[in-house]
GROMACS .gro file of C-alpha atoms in nm:
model
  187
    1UNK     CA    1   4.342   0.091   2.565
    2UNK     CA    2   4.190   0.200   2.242
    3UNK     CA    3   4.186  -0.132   2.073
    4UNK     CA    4   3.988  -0.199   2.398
    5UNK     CA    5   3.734   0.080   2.360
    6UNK     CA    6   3.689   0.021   2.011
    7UNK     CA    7   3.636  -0.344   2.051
    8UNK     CA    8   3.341  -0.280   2.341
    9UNK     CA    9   3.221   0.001   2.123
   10UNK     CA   10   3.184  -0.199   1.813
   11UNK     CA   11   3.035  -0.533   2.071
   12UNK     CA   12   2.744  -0.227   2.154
   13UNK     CA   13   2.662  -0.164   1.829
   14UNK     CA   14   2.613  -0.567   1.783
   15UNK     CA   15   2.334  -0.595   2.032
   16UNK     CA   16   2.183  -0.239   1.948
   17UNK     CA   17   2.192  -0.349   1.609
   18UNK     CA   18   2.010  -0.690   1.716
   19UNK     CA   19   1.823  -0.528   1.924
   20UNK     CA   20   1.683  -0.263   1.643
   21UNK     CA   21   1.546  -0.550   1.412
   22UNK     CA   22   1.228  -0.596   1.665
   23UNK     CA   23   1.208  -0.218   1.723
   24UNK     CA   24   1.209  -0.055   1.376
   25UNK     CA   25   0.895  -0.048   1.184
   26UNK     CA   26   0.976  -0.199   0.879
   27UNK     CA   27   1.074  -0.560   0.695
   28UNK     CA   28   1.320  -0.342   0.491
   29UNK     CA   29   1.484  -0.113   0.833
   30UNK     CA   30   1.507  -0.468   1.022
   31UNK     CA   31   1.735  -0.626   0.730
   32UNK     CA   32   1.981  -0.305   0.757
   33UNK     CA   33   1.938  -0.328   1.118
   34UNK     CA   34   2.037  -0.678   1.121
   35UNK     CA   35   2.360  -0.626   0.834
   36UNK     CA   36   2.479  -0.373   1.058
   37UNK     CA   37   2.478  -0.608   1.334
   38UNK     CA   38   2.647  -0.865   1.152
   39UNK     CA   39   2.890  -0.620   1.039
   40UNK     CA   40   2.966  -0.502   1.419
   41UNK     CA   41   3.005  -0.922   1.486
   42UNK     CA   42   3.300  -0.963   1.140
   43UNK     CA   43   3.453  -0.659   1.292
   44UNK     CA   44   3.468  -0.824   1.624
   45UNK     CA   45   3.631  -1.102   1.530
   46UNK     CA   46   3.900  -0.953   1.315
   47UNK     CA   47   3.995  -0.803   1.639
   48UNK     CA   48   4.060  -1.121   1.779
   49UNK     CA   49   4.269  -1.163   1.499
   50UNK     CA   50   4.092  -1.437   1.293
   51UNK     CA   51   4.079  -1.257   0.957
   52UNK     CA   52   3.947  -1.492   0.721
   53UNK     CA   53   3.650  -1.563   0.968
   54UNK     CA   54   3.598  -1.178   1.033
   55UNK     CA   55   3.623  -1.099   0.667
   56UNK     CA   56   3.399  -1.379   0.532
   57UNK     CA   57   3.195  -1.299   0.832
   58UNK     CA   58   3.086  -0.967   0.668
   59UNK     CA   59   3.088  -1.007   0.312
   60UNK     CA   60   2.895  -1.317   0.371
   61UNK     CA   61   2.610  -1.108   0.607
   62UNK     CA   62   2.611  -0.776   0.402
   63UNK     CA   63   2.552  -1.067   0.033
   64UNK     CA   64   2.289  -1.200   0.259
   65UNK     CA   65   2.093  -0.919   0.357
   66UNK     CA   66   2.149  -0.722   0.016
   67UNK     CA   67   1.971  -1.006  -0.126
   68UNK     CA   68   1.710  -1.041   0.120
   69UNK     CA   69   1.624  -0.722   0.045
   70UNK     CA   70   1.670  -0.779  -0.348
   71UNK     CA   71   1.450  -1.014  -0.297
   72UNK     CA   72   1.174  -0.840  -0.066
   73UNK     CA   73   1.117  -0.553  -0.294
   74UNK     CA   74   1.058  -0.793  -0.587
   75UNK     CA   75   0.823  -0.991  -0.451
   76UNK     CA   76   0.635  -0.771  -0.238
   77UNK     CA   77   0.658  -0.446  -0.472
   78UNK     CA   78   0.756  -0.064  -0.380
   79UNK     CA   79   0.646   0.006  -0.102
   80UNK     CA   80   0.536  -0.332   0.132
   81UNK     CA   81   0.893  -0.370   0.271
   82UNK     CA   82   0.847   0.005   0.379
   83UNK     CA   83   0.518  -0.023   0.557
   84UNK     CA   84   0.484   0.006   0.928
   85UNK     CA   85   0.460  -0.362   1.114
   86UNK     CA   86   0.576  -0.515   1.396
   87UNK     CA   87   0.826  -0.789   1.424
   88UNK     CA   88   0.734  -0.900   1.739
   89UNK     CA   89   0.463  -1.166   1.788
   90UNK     CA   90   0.367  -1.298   2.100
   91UNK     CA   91   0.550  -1.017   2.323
   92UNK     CA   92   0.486  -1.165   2.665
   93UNK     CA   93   0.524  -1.534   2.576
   94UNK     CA   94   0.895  -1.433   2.344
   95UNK     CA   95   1.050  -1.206   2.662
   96UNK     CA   96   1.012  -1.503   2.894
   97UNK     CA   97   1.166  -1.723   2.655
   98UNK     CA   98   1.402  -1.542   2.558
   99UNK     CA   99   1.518  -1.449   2.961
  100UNK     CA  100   1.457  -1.785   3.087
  101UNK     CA  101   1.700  -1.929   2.801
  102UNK     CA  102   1.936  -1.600   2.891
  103UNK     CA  103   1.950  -1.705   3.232
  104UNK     CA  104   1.979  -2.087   3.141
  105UNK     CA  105   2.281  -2.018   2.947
  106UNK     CA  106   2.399  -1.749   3.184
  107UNK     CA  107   2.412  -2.044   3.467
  108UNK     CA  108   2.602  -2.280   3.237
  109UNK     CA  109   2.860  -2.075   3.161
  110UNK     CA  110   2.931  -1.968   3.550
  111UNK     CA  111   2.842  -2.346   3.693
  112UNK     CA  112   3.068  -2.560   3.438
  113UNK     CA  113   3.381  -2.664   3.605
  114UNK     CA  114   3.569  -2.613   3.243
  115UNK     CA  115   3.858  -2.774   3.175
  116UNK     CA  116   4.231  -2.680   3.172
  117UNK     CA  117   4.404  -2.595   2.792
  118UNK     CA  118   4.622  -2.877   2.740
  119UNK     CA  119   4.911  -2.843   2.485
  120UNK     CA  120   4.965  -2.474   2.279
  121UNK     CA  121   4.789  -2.296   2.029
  122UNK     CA  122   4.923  -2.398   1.675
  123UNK     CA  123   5.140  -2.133   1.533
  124UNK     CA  124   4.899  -1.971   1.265
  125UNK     CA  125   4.577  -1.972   1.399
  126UNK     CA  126   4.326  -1.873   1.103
  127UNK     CA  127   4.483  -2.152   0.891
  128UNK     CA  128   4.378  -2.399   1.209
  129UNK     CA  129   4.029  -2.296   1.215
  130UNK     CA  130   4.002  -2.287   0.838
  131UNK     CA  131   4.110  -2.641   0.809
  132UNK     CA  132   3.904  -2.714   1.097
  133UNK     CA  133   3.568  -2.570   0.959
  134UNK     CA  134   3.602  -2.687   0.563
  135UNK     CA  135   3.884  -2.968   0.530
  136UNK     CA  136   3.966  -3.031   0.175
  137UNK     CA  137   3.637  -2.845   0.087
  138UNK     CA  138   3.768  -2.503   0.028
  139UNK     CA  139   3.866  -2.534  -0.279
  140UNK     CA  140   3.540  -2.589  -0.391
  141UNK     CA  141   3.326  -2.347  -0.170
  142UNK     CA  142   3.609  -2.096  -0.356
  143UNK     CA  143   3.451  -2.207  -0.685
  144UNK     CA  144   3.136  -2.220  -0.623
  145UNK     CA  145   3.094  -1.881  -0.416
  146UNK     CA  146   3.175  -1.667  -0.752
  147UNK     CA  147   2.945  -1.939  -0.956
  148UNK     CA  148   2.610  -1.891  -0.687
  149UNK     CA  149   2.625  -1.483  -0.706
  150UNK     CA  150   2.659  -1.506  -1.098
  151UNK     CA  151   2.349  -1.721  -1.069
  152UNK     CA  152   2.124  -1.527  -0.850
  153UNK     CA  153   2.224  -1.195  -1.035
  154UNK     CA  154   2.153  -1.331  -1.333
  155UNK     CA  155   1.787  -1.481  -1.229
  156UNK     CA  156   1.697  -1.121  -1.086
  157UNK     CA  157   1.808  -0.949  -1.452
  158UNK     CA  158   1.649  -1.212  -1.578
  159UNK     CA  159   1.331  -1.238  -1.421
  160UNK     CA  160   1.262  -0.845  -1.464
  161UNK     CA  161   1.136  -0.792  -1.842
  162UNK     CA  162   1.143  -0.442  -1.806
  163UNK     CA  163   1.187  -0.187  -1.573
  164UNK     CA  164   1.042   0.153  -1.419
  165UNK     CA  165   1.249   0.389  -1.669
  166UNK     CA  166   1.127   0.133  -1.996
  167UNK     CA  167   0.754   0.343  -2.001
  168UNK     CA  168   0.649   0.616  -2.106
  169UNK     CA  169   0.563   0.942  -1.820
  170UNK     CA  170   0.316   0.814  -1.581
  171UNK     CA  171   0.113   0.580  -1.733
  172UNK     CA  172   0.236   0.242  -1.620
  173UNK     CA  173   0.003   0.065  -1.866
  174UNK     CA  174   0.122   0.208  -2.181
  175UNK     CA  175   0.412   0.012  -2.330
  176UNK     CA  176   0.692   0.122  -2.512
  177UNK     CA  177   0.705   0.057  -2.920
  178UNK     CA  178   0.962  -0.228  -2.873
  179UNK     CA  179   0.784  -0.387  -2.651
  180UNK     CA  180   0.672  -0.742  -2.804
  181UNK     CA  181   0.397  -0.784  -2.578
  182UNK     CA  182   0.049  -0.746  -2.730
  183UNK     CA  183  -0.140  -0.403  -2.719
  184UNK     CA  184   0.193  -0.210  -2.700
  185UNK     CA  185   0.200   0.131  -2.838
  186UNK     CA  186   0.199   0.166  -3.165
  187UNK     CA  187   0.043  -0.152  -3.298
   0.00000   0.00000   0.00000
């Protein structure tokens, strides 16, 4: 009964969360809203017992949206990602899409005359669906996981020269004495 609850609780925060990245203001509030949905999803589906798909699930989703957001406060500065905007465009023409495909769907599932399981589950699962979704590949998507997050952290240390603590008080034009760049302080 509570494994129940929690599992309907945690499918509500899912679509709440989903539903929060077209009603908060912000680029940066719609990537949390959207982790957090993702995170609802990977807990979802380690309740159905498929832990290496629930667990990748959410590491893979939080990664993704840390970065996203890594990446939308270098690009667009400070502030941008915090500035009021919609994410909606279109309202009218997206609802009727979006309930017409809803409904499409919705008619598919209840109208298909689906077909009868033939033969039994194998006995472990998660090792099933693994094999089924990378073959002989996950060896090598273990490798290179470790090798792409050692890449992009080092192009983000790499691409910022200095930071907001290397300056001196308020002035963000005056450089610091060990600063090679021309017209530093000091020379």
């Amino acid at each position: 009964m509570i494994t129940d609850i929690a599992f309907w609780g945690i499918g509500l925060v899912a679509v709440l969360g989903g539903a929060a990245v077209f009603y908060v203001n912000s680029m940066a509030r719609a990537t949390y809203a959207l982790a957090l949905s993702f995170v609802a999803v990977g807990l979802q589906v380690l309740f159905l017992q498929q832990n290496y798909v629930g667990v990748v699930t959410i590491l893979m989703m939080v990664m993704e949206m840390a970065i996203m957001a890594v990446y939308m406060v270098m690009f667009m500065g400070m502030n941008p990602a915090l500035m009021p905007m919609s994410m909606v465009h279109s309202n009218k023409t997206a609802i009727a899409v979006a309930l017409t495909t809803f409904l499409a769907l919705a008619t598919g599932i209840l109208m298909v005359d689906w077909p009868t399981r033939r033969g039994s589950p194998p006995p472990d699962v998660t090792m099933a669906l693994g094999e089924a979704l990378m073959g002989p590949k996950m060896l090598v998507m273990a490798v290179i996981s470790p090798v792409m997050v050692a890449t992009i952290v080092a192009g983000v240390v790499l691409a910022a020269h200095r930071t907001r603590y290397n300056r001196f008080g308020d002035d963000l034009k005056q450089r610091p004495a060990d600063d090679p760049q021309p017209g530093g302080v000091g020379r």
